[in-house]
Amino acid sequence: MITDKKLTNPFLLQADDLSIEDIYLIFEAADYFLDNYKPGVKFNDLKGVTVALAFFENSTRTKLSFELAAKRLSADVFSFQSKTSSLAKGESLIDTLRTIEAMGVQIYVVRHSCSGVPHFLQRNSSGIVINAGDGKHEHPTQALLDAFTLRQHFGSLKSLNVCIIGDILHSRVARSNIKMLSTLGANLGLCAPGTLLPRDLVKWNCKIFDDIQLAIDWANVLLVLRLQNERMESGLLPSMSEFSKYFGVKYPHLTSKPELVLLHPGPVNYGIELDYRLSSYPNVLIQTQVTYGVFIRMALLYLFKHSFLN
Ligand code: CP
């Protein structure tokens, strides 16, 4: 049977909202769904629950996997996209929320280009808010599925050396992963040009590398990030090709260390942060992350309903 234990908080806005017990509880529920899901057979756990996917910024993986997860659990689910909504006619964010709430929504999955919007919605709503990525602040469900992928591969994250490579300054994935992977016992490293590292690095308690080969020598896992051009000021990099030359992961990096595991949250800009030939290389777990993302989101939706909506 699915676990009977409950989550601590009726929201997920940042990685810190989950205790280590919460994270293992989500993994336990994800294991259950992974083992018991049969194509074409739905679970009834979210029957009668309405889930709104409120995406004010583009998404492929996060939006589709939450939608699939909600449908596999028999929820009523609908999508809201800002570009085609009455926001374009001047309606405010809070009025948009009240309008959606009046339709009987209990769970909101929210993505926005501004940091803090999920917090604002959570304060102004009686529903459960899940942050699906806010600006450069956090993306906690990505960190959950990354941690789950590593646990499936290695058995445990304890003492695993995980190096995050690329545009760390603008990355919500990096912020959530540093917290969550550390909580689970991993050692964190960061490898990036100085201009793409945050100013307040000391509090992050990570090993810093400015040479990709040294980072690879140290790491069991590379978590590669794309350049977040949509959040980047000009002048941070001399050129894309220079970034790629010094901080891109190349084919020989992996062939020289076959046990090295590579994650990327996507979307990938092949030819910049990652060599094209690595897309289907063993231990490059990008598609596995996507597959596990659906089960992690099923687990989360199930646990929020079970913990707070019964
Ligand atoms: N990893 C991630 O957030 O991808 P999407 O932008 O496609 O949702």
mmCIF file of C-alpha atoms and ligand atoms in Angstrom:
data_model
loop_
_atom_site.group_PDB
_atom_site.id
_atom_site.type_symbol
_atom_site.label_atom_id
_atom_site.label_comp_id
_atom_site.label_asym_id
_atom_site.label_seq_id
_atom_site.Cartn_x
_atom_site.Cartn_y
_atom_site.Cartn_z
ATOM 1 C CA MET A 1 0.000 0.000 0.000
ATOM 2 C CA ILE A 2 0.981 3.643 -0.406
ATOM 3 C CA THR A 3 2.452 5.154 2.741
ATOM 4 C CA ASP A 4 0.094 6.474 5.435
ATOM 5 C CA LYS A 5 2.605 9.071 6.719
ATOM 6 C CA LYS A 6 2.023 12.800 6.149
ATOM 7 C CA LEU A 7 4.010 15.831 4.963
ATOM 8 C CA THR A 8 4.943 18.659 7.346
ATOM 9 C CA ASN A 9 3.831 21.737 5.358
ATOM 10 C CA PRO A 10 0.750 22.344 3.138
ATOM 11 C CA PHE A 11 2.936 24.013 0.470
ATOM 12 C CA LEU A 12 6.232 23.561 -1.373
ATOM 13 C CA LEU A 13 7.818 26.920 -2.145
ATOM 14 C CA GLN A 14 11.502 26.069 -1.655
ATOM 15 C CA ALA A 15 13.680 23.081 -0.831
ATOM 16 C CA ASP A 16 13.819 24.108 2.862
ATOM 17 C CA ASP A 17 10.081 23.454 3.176
ATOM 18 C CA LEU A 18 10.862 19.730 3.145
ATOM 19 C CA SER A 19 12.496 18.006 6.112
ATOM 20 C CA ILE A 20 14.727 15.018 5.444
ATOM 21 C CA GLU A 21 11.793 12.813 6.588
ATOM 22 C CA ASP A 22 9.522 14.573 4.042
ATOM 23 C CA ILE A 23 12.028 13.921 1.241
ATOM 24 C CA TYR A 24 12.269 10.208 2.089
ATOM 25 C CA LEU A 25 8.473 10.046 2.364
ATOM 26 C CA ILE A 26 8.154 11.498 -1.163
ATOM 27 C CA PHE A 27 10.714 8.937 -2.397
ATOM 28 C CA GLU A 28 8.713 6.140 -0.708
ATOM 29 C CA ALA A 29 5.510 7.221 -2.483
ATOM 30 C CA ALA A 30 7.391 7.667 -5.801
ATOM 31 C CA ASP A 31 8.776 4.107 -5.418
ATOM 32 C CA TYR A 32 5.211 2.852 -4.962
ATOM 33 C CA PHE A 33 3.942 4.593 -8.110
ATOM 34 C CA LEU A 34 7.016 3.519 -10.093
ATOM 35 C CA ASP A 35 6.441 -0.131 -9.106
ATOM 36 C CA ASN A 36 2.655 -0.167 -9.494
ATOM 37 C CA TYR A 37 1.822 2.124 -12.422
ATOM 38 C CA LYS A 38 0.383 0.238 -15.421
ATOM 39 C CA PRO A 39 -0.230 2.168 -18.666
ATOM 40 C CA GLY A 40 -3.949 2.800 -19.130
ATOM 41 C CA VAL A 41 -4.838 2.076 -15.474
ATOM 42 C CA LYS A 42 -5.429 5.157 -13.319
ATOM 43 C CA PHE A 43 -5.152 5.549 -9.559
ATOM 44 C CA ASN A 44 -8.215 7.120 -7.882
ATOM 45 C CA ASP A 45 -6.342 8.993 -5.143
ATOM 46 C CA LEU A 46 -7.044 12.507 -6.455
ATOM 47 C CA LYS A 47 -10.616 11.911 -7.632
ATOM 48 C CA GLY A 48 -12.612 15.085 -6.834
ATOM 49 C CA VAL A 49 -9.469 17.252 -6.451
ATOM 50 C CA THR A 50 -8.924 20.134 -8.896
ATOM 51 C CA VAL A 51 -5.345 21.022 -9.852
ATOM 52 C CA ALA A 52 -4.512 24.267 -11.678
ATOM 53 C CA LEU A 53 -1.290 24.445 -13.674
ATOM 54 C CA ALA A 54 -0.612 28.196 -13.562
ATOM 55 C CA PHE A 55 2.353 28.740 -15.869
ATOM 56 C CA PHE A 56 3.281 32.406 -16.336
ATOM 57 C CA GLU A 57 6.581 31.330 -17.961
ATOM 58 C CA ASN A 58 7.301 28.684 -20.609
ATOM 59 C CA SER A 59 7.832 25.044 -19.690
ATOM 60 C CA THR A 60 7.827 21.637 -21.364
ATOM 61 C CA ARG A 61 8.993 19.059 -18.794
ATOM 62 C CA THR A 62 7.572 20.504 -15.570
ATOM 63 C CA LYS A 63 4.154 21.411 -16.941
ATOM 64 C CA LEU A 64 3.593 18.207 -18.907
ATOM 65 C CA SER A 65 4.811 15.946 -16.111
ATOM 66 C CA PHE A 66 2.565 17.631 -13.508
ATOM 67 C CA GLU A 67 -0.350 17.328 -15.946
ATOM 68 C CA LEU A 68 0.338 13.646 -16.560
ATOM 69 C CA ALA A 69 0.866 13.002 -12.835
ATOM 70 C CA ALA A 70 -2.463 14.667 -11.939
ATOM 71 C CA LYS A 71 -4.321 12.764 -14.666
ATOM 72 C CA ARG A 72 -2.826 9.414 -13.649
ATOM 73 C CA LEU A 73 -4.230 10.088 -10.154
ATOM 74 C CA SER A 74 -7.707 10.971 -11.585
ATOM 75 C CA ALA A 75 -7.605 14.675 -10.633
ATOM 76 C CA ASP A 76 -9.495 17.338 -12.567
ATOM 77 C CA VAL A 77 -6.685 19.393 -14.090
ATOM 78 C CA PHE A 78 -6.595 22.553 -16.152
ATOM 79 C CA SER A 79 -3.839 24.769 -17.538
ATOM 80 C CA PHE A 80 -3.545 28.502 -17.308
ATOM 81 C CA GLN A 81 -1.118 30.257 -19.638
ATOM 82 C CA SER A 82 -0.502 33.946 -19.136
ATOM 83 C CA LYS A 83 0.015 34.730 -22.826
ATOM 84 C CA THR A 84 -3.538 33.690 -23.723
ATOM 85 C CA SER A 85 -5.196 34.928 -20.496
ATOM 86 C CA SER A 86 -6.868 38.177 -19.414
ATOM 87 C CA LEU A 87 -3.536 39.256 -17.855
ATOM 88 C CA ALA A 88 -2.870 40.519 -21.384
ATOM 89 C CA LYS A 89 -5.929 42.816 -20.938
ATOM 90 C CA GLY A 90 -4.555 44.302 -17.706
ATOM 91 C CA GLU A 91 -6.054 41.948 -15.067
ATOM 92 C CA SER A 92 -3.808 41.766 -11.985
ATOM 93 C CA LEU A 93 -2.106 38.639 -10.660
ATOM 94 C CA ILE A 94 -4.228 38.661 -7.499
ATOM 95 C CA ASP A 95 -7.508 38.997 -9.457
ATOM 96 C CA THR A 96 -6.355 36.195 -11.732
ATOM 97 C CA LEU A 97 -5.736 34.040 -8.639
ATOM 98 C CA ARG A 98 -9.163 34.882 -7.161
ATOM 99 C CA THR A 99 -10.803 34.011 -10.481
ATOM 100 C CA ILE A 100 -9.075 30.641 -10.609
ATOM 101 C CA GLU A 101 -9.823 30.028 -6.902
ATOM 102 C CA ALA A 102 -13.545 30.704 -7.476
ATOM 103 C CA MET A 103 -13.555 27.660 -9.774
ATOM 104 C CA GLY A 104 -12.837 25.394 -6.790
ATOM 105 C CA VAL A 105 -9.098 24.763 -7.206
ATOM 106 C CA GLN A 106 -7.360 23.006 -4.279
ATOM 107 C CA ILE A 107 -3.796 22.642 -5.626
ATOM 108 C CA TYR A 108 -1.881 25.247 -7.632
ATOM 109 C CA VAL A 109 1.310 24.436 -9.517
ATOM 110 C CA VAL A 110 2.905 27.807 -10.239
ATOM 111 C CA ARG A 111 5.751 28.939 -12.485
ATOM 112 C CA HIS A 112 6.689 32.604 -12.870
ATOM 113 C CA SER A 113 9.678 34.586 -14.123
ATOM 114 C CA CYS A 114 9.640 36.717 -10.916
ATOM 115 C CA SER A 115 11.139 35.261 -7.742
ATOM 116 C CA GLY A 116 8.585 35.128 -4.923
ATOM 117 C CA VAL A 117 5.341 34.875 -6.925
ATOM 118 C CA PRO A 118 4.483 31.379 -5.554
ATOM 119 C CA HIS A 119 4.987 32.777 -1.994
ATOM 120 C CA PHE A 120 2.644 35.688 -2.809
ATOM 121 C CA LEU A 121 -0.002 33.320 -4.181
ATOM 122 C CA GLN A 122 0.330 30.997 -1.193
ATOM 123 C CA ARG A 123 -0.216 33.918 1.217
ATOM 124 C CA ASN A 124 -3.313 35.015 -0.704
ATOM 125 C CA SER A 125 -4.945 31.659 -1.294
ATOM 126 C CA SER A 126 -6.473 28.896 0.778
ATOM 127 C CA GLY A 127 -5.095 26.301 -1.656
ATOM 128 C CA ILE A 128 -1.869 24.281 -1.653
ATOM 129 C CA VAL A 129 0.820 26.021 -3.742
ATOM 130 C CA ILE A 130 3.664 24.103 -5.372
ATOM 131 C CA ASN A 131 6.533 26.163 -6.811
ATOM 132 C CA ALA A 132 7.303 24.928 -10.347
ATOM 133 C CA GLY A 133 10.165 27.443 -10.731
ATOM 134 C CA ASP A 134 10.226 31.150 -9.773
ATOM 135 C CA GLY A 135 12.777 33.442 -11.412
ATOM 136 C CA LYS A 136 16.260 32.585 -10.246
ATOM 137 C CA HIS A 137 15.021 31.680 -6.768
ATOM 138 C CA GLU A 138 14.079 27.963 -6.571
ATOM 139 C CA HIS A 139 12.746 24.923 -8.423
ATOM 140 C CA PRO A 140 12.219 22.406 -5.598
ATOM 141 C CA THR A 141 10.455 19.661 -7.583
ATOM 142 C CA GLN A 142 13.407 19.583 -10.026
ATOM 143 C CA ALA A 143 15.747 19.036 -7.056
ATOM 144 C CA LEU A 144 13.474 16.235 -5.802
ATOM 145 C CA LEU A 145 13.565 14.406 -9.116
ATOM 146 C CA ASP A 146 17.326 14.945 -9.461
ATOM 147 C CA ALA A 147 17.897 13.534 -5.966
ATOM 148 C CA PHE A 148 15.553 10.606 -6.702
ATOM 149 C CA THR A 149 17.432 9.865 -9.962
ATOM 150 C CA LEU A 150 20.731 9.775 -8.046
ATOM 151 C CA ARG A 151 19.265 7.604 -5.287
ATOM 152 C CA GLN A 152 17.980 5.136 -7.904
ATOM 153 C CA HIS A 153 21.404 5.025 -9.562
ATOM 154 C CA PHE A 154 23.731 4.999 -6.527
ATOM 155 C CA GLY A 155 21.443 3.644 -3.758
ATOM 156 C CA SER A 156 22.306 6.615 -1.490
ATOM 157 C CA LEU A 157 23.540 10.199 -1.832
ATOM 158 C CA LYS A 158 25.748 10.011 1.279
ATOM 159 C CA SER A 159 29.282 11.298 0.489
ATOM 160 C CA LEU A 160 28.531 11.532 -3.248
ATOM 161 C CA ASN A 161 30.519 14.356 -4.901
ATOM 162 C CA VAL A 162 28.127 16.357 -7.089
ATOM 163 C CA CYS A 163 29.528 19.229 -9.150
ATOM 164 C CA ILE A 164 27.118 21.775 -10.662
ATOM 165 C CA ILE A 165 28.584 23.256 -13.848
ATOM 166 C CA GLY A 166 27.496 26.332 -15.793
ATOM 167 C CA ASP A 167 25.345 29.383 -15.128
ATOM 168 C CA ILE A 168 24.920 29.047 -11.371
ATOM 169 C CA LEU A 169 24.241 32.758 -10.804
ATOM 170 C CA HIS A 170 20.859 32.672 -12.592
ATOM 171 C CA SER A 171 19.869 29.100 -11.753
ATOM 172 C CA ARG A 172 16.907 28.210 -9.531
ATOM 173 C CA VAL A 173 17.803 24.537 -10.125
ATOM 174 C CA ALA A 174 21.243 25.094 -8.545
ATOM 175 C CA ARG A 175 19.769 26.833 -5.483
ATOM 176 C CA SER A 176 17.247 24.061 -4.781
ATOM 177 C CA ASN A 177 19.732 21.273 -5.486
ATOM 178 C CA ILE A 178 22.477 22.689 -3.263
ATOM 179 C CA LYS A 179 20.053 22.623 -0.325
ATOM 180 C CA MET A 180 18.391 19.291 -1.069
ATOM 181 C CA LEU A 181 21.445 17.259 -2.079
ATOM 182 C CA SER A 182 23.360 18.572 0.968
ATOM 183 C CA THR A 183 20.462 17.574 3.231
ATOM 184 C CA LEU A 184 20.730 14.057 1.788
ATOM 185 C CA GLY A 185 24.469 13.872 2.537
ATOM 186 C CA ALA A 186 26.098 14.779 -0.813
ATOM 187 C CA ASN A 187 29.180 17.024 -1.091
ATOM 188 C CA LEU A 188 28.590 19.922 -3.490
ATOM 189 C CA GLY A 189 31.011 21.561 -5.917
ATOM 190 C CA LEU A 190 30.440 24.474 -8.290
ATOM 191 C CA CYS A 191 32.306 25.037 -11.558
ATOM 192 C CA ALA A 192 31.679 28.256 -13.500
ATOM 193 C CA PRO A 193 33.320 31.421 -14.743
ATOM 194 C CA GLY A 194 33.604 33.932 -11.858
ATOM 195 C CA THR A 195 30.941 36.155 -13.433
ATOM 196 C CA LEU A 196 28.392 33.319 -13.274
ATOM 197 C CA LEU A 197 28.903 32.572 -9.576
ATOM 198 C CA PRO A 198 26.755 34.271 -6.895
ATOM 199 C CA ARG A 199 28.358 36.949 -4.690
ATOM 200 C CA ASP A 200 27.313 35.248 -1.418
ATOM 201 C CA LEU A 201 29.153 31.998 -2.163
ATOM 202 C CA VAL A 202 30.536 31.488 1.360
ATOM 203 C CA LYS A 203 27.146 30.616 2.853
ATOM 204 C CA TRP A 204 26.611 27.962 0.164
ATOM 205 C CA ASN A 205 29.374 25.765 1.640
ATOM 206 C CA CYS A 206 30.466 24.343 -1.747
ATOM 207 C CA LYS A 207 33.873 23.498 -3.215
ATOM 208 C CA ILE A 208 34.677 25.928 -6.066
ATOM 209 C CA PHE A 209 36.391 24.911 -9.327
ATOM 210 C CA ASP A 210 37.494 27.194 -12.157
ATOM 211 C CA ASP A 211 38.901 24.304 -14.211
ATOM 212 C CA ILE A 212 36.456 21.744 -15.590
ATOM 213 C CA GLN A 213 39.023 18.931 -15.623
ATOM 214 C CA LEU A 214 39.676 19.355 -11.872
ATOM 215 C CA ALA A 215 35.914 19.364 -11.275
ATOM 216 C CA ILE A 216 35.512 16.134 -13.253
ATOM 217 C CA ASP A 217 38.422 14.483 -11.414
ATOM 218 C CA TRP A 218 36.654 15.251 -8.088
ATOM 219 C CA ALA A 219 33.060 14.485 -9.069
ATOM 220 C CA ASN A 220 30.933 11.333 -9.110
ATOM 221 C CA VAL A 221 28.143 13.366 -10.716
ATOM 222 C CA LEU A 222 28.048 16.412 -13.000
ATOM 223 C CA LEU A 223 24.865 18.461 -12.925
ATOM 224 C CA VAL A 224 25.142 20.601 -16.059
ATOM 225 C CA LEU A 225 23.162 23.842 -16.501
ATOM 226 C CA ARG A 226 22.361 25.871 -19.593
ATOM 227 C CA LEU A 227 23.102 29.589 -19.848
ATOM 228 C CA GLN A 228 19.917 31.308 -18.627
ATOM 229 C CA ASN A 229 20.006 34.026 -21.290
ATOM 230 C CA GLU A 230 16.479 35.181 -20.400
ATOM 231 C CA ARG A 231 17.723 36.194 -16.916
ATOM 232 C CA MET A 232 21.233 37.352 -17.853
ATOM 233 C CA GLU A 233 22.563 40.908 -18.077
ATOM 234 C CA SER A 234 24.926 41.591 -20.950
ATOM 235 C CA GLY A 235 28.695 41.574 -20.391
ATOM 236 C CA LEU A 236 28.930 38.502 -18.150
ATOM 237 C CA LEU A 237 30.666 36.353 -20.796
ATOM 238 C CA PRO A 238 33.181 37.315 -23.502
ATOM 239 C CA SER A 239 31.381 34.965 -25.942
ATOM 240 C CA MET A 240 29.301 31.804 -26.096
ATOM 241 C CA SER A 241 32.127 29.919 -27.827
ATOM 242 C CA GLU A 242 34.589 30.869 -25.091
ATOM 243 C CA PHE A 243 32.171 29.619 -22.408
ATOM 244 C CA SER A 244 31.725 26.401 -24.358
ATOM 245 C CA LYS A 245 35.476 25.932 -24.809
ATOM 246 C CA TYR A 246 36.325 26.264 -21.096
ATOM 247 C CA PHE A 247 33.131 25.120 -19.311
ATOM 248 C CA GLY A 248 31.297 22.911 -21.834
ATOM 249 C CA VAL A 249 31.264 19.144 -21.172
ATOM 250 C CA LYS A 250 32.910 17.344 -24.109
ATOM 251 C CA TYR A 251 32.841 13.720 -25.251
ATOM 252 C CA PRO A 252 36.401 12.911 -24.011
ATOM 253 C CA HIS A 253 35.479 14.156 -20.513
ATOM 254 C CA LEU A 254 33.071 11.221 -20.183
ATOM 255 C CA THR A 255 35.011 8.581 -22.110
ATOM 256 C CA SER A 256 37.988 9.208 -19.803
ATOM 257 C CA LYS A 257 35.830 8.535 -16.700
ATOM 258 C CA PRO A 258 33.084 6.039 -17.692
ATOM 259 C CA GLU A 259 31.575 5.776 -14.191
ATOM 260 C CA LEU A 260 30.821 9.524 -14.117
ATOM 261 C CA VAL A 261 27.068 10.273 -14.103
ATOM 262 C CA LEU A 262 25.681 13.344 -15.852
ATOM 263 C CA LEU A 263 22.374 15.088 -15.121
ATOM 264 C CA HIS A 264 20.854 18.109 -16.856
ATOM 265 C CA PRO A 265 17.446 19.574 -15.918
ATOM 266 C CA GLY A 266 16.787 20.602 -19.532
ATOM 267 C CA PRO A 267 16.222 22.255 -21.858
ATOM 268 C CA VAL A 268 19.710 21.456 -23.195
ATOM 269 C CA ASN A 269 21.520 23.753 -25.604
ATOM 270 C CA TYR A 270 23.646 21.080 -27.280
ATOM 271 C CA GLY A 271 26.892 22.444 -28.671
ATOM 272 C CA ILE A 272 27.165 25.008 -25.837
ATOM 273 C CA GLU A 273 27.147 23.396 -22.364
ATOM 274 C CA LEU A 274 27.064 19.804 -23.679
ATOM 275 C CA ASP A 275 28.573 17.985 -26.669
ATOM 276 C CA TYR A 276 25.888 16.697 -29.128
ATOM 277 C CA ARG A 277 27.382 13.196 -29.001
ATOM 278 C CA LEU A 278 26.609 12.892 -25.276
ATOM 279 C CA SER A 279 22.808 12.963 -25.690
ATOM 280 C CA SER A 280 22.545 9.154 -25.697
ATOM 281 C CA TYR A 281 25.780 8.281 -23.869
ATOM 282 C CA PRO A 282 25.517 5.697 -21.007
ATOM 283 C CA ASN A 283 25.304 7.427 -17.611
ATOM 284 C CA VAL A 284 23.906 10.608 -19.203
ATOM 285 C CA LEU A 285 20.571 10.339 -17.367
ATOM 286 C CA ILE A 286 18.664 13.260 -18.900
ATOM 287 C CA GLN A 287 15.717 11.156 -20.147
ATOM 288 C CA THR A 288 15.691 9.106 -16.931
ATOM 289 C CA GLN A 289 15.267 12.377 -14.988
ATOM 290 C CA VAL A 290 12.211 13.185 -17.121
ATOM 291 C CA THR A 291 10.713 9.713 -16.544
ATOM 292 C CA TYR A 292 11.234 9.892 -12.771
ATOM 293 C CA GLY A 293 9.860 13.458 -12.760
ATOM 294 C CA VAL A 294 6.360 12.121 -13.429
ATOM 295 C CA PHE A 295 6.548 9.645 -10.499
ATOM 296 C CA ILE A 296 7.964 12.272 -8.126
ATOM 297 C CA ARG A 297 5.104 14.625 -9.042
ATOM 298 C CA MET A 298 2.540 11.836 -8.600
ATOM 299 C CA ALA A 299 4.045 11.234 -5.145
ATOM 300 C CA LEU A 300 3.854 14.923 -4.231
ATOM 301 C CA LEU A 301 0.255 15.377 -5.395
ATOM 302 C CA TYR A 302 -0.782 12.170 -3.607
ATOM 303 C CA LEU A 303 0.925 13.244 -0.354
ATOM 304 C CA PHE A 304 -0.517 16.777 -0.392
ATOM 305 C CA LYS A 305 -4.027 15.372 -0.889
ATOM 306 C CA HIS A 306 -3.532 12.637 1.720
ATOM 307 C CA SER A 307 -1.922 15.012 4.267
ATOM 308 C CA PHE A 308 -4.105 18.109 3.929
ATOM 309 C CA LEU A 309 -7.266 17.573 1.845
ATOM 310 C CA ASN A 310 -8.901 14.518 3.426
HETATM 311 N N1 CP B 1 13.623 21.404 -15.997
HETATM 312 C C1 CP B 1 12.647 22.260 -16.346
HETATM 313 O O1 CP B 1 12.151 23.039 -15.539
HETATM 314 O O2 CP B 1 12.271 22.176 -17.669
HETATM 315 P P1 CP B 1 11.052 22.966 -18.302
HETATM 316 O O3 CP B 1 11.424 24.429 -18.350
HETATM 317 O O4 CP B 1 10.874 22.377 -19.682
HETATM 318 O O5 CP B 1 9.845 22.744 -17.426
#
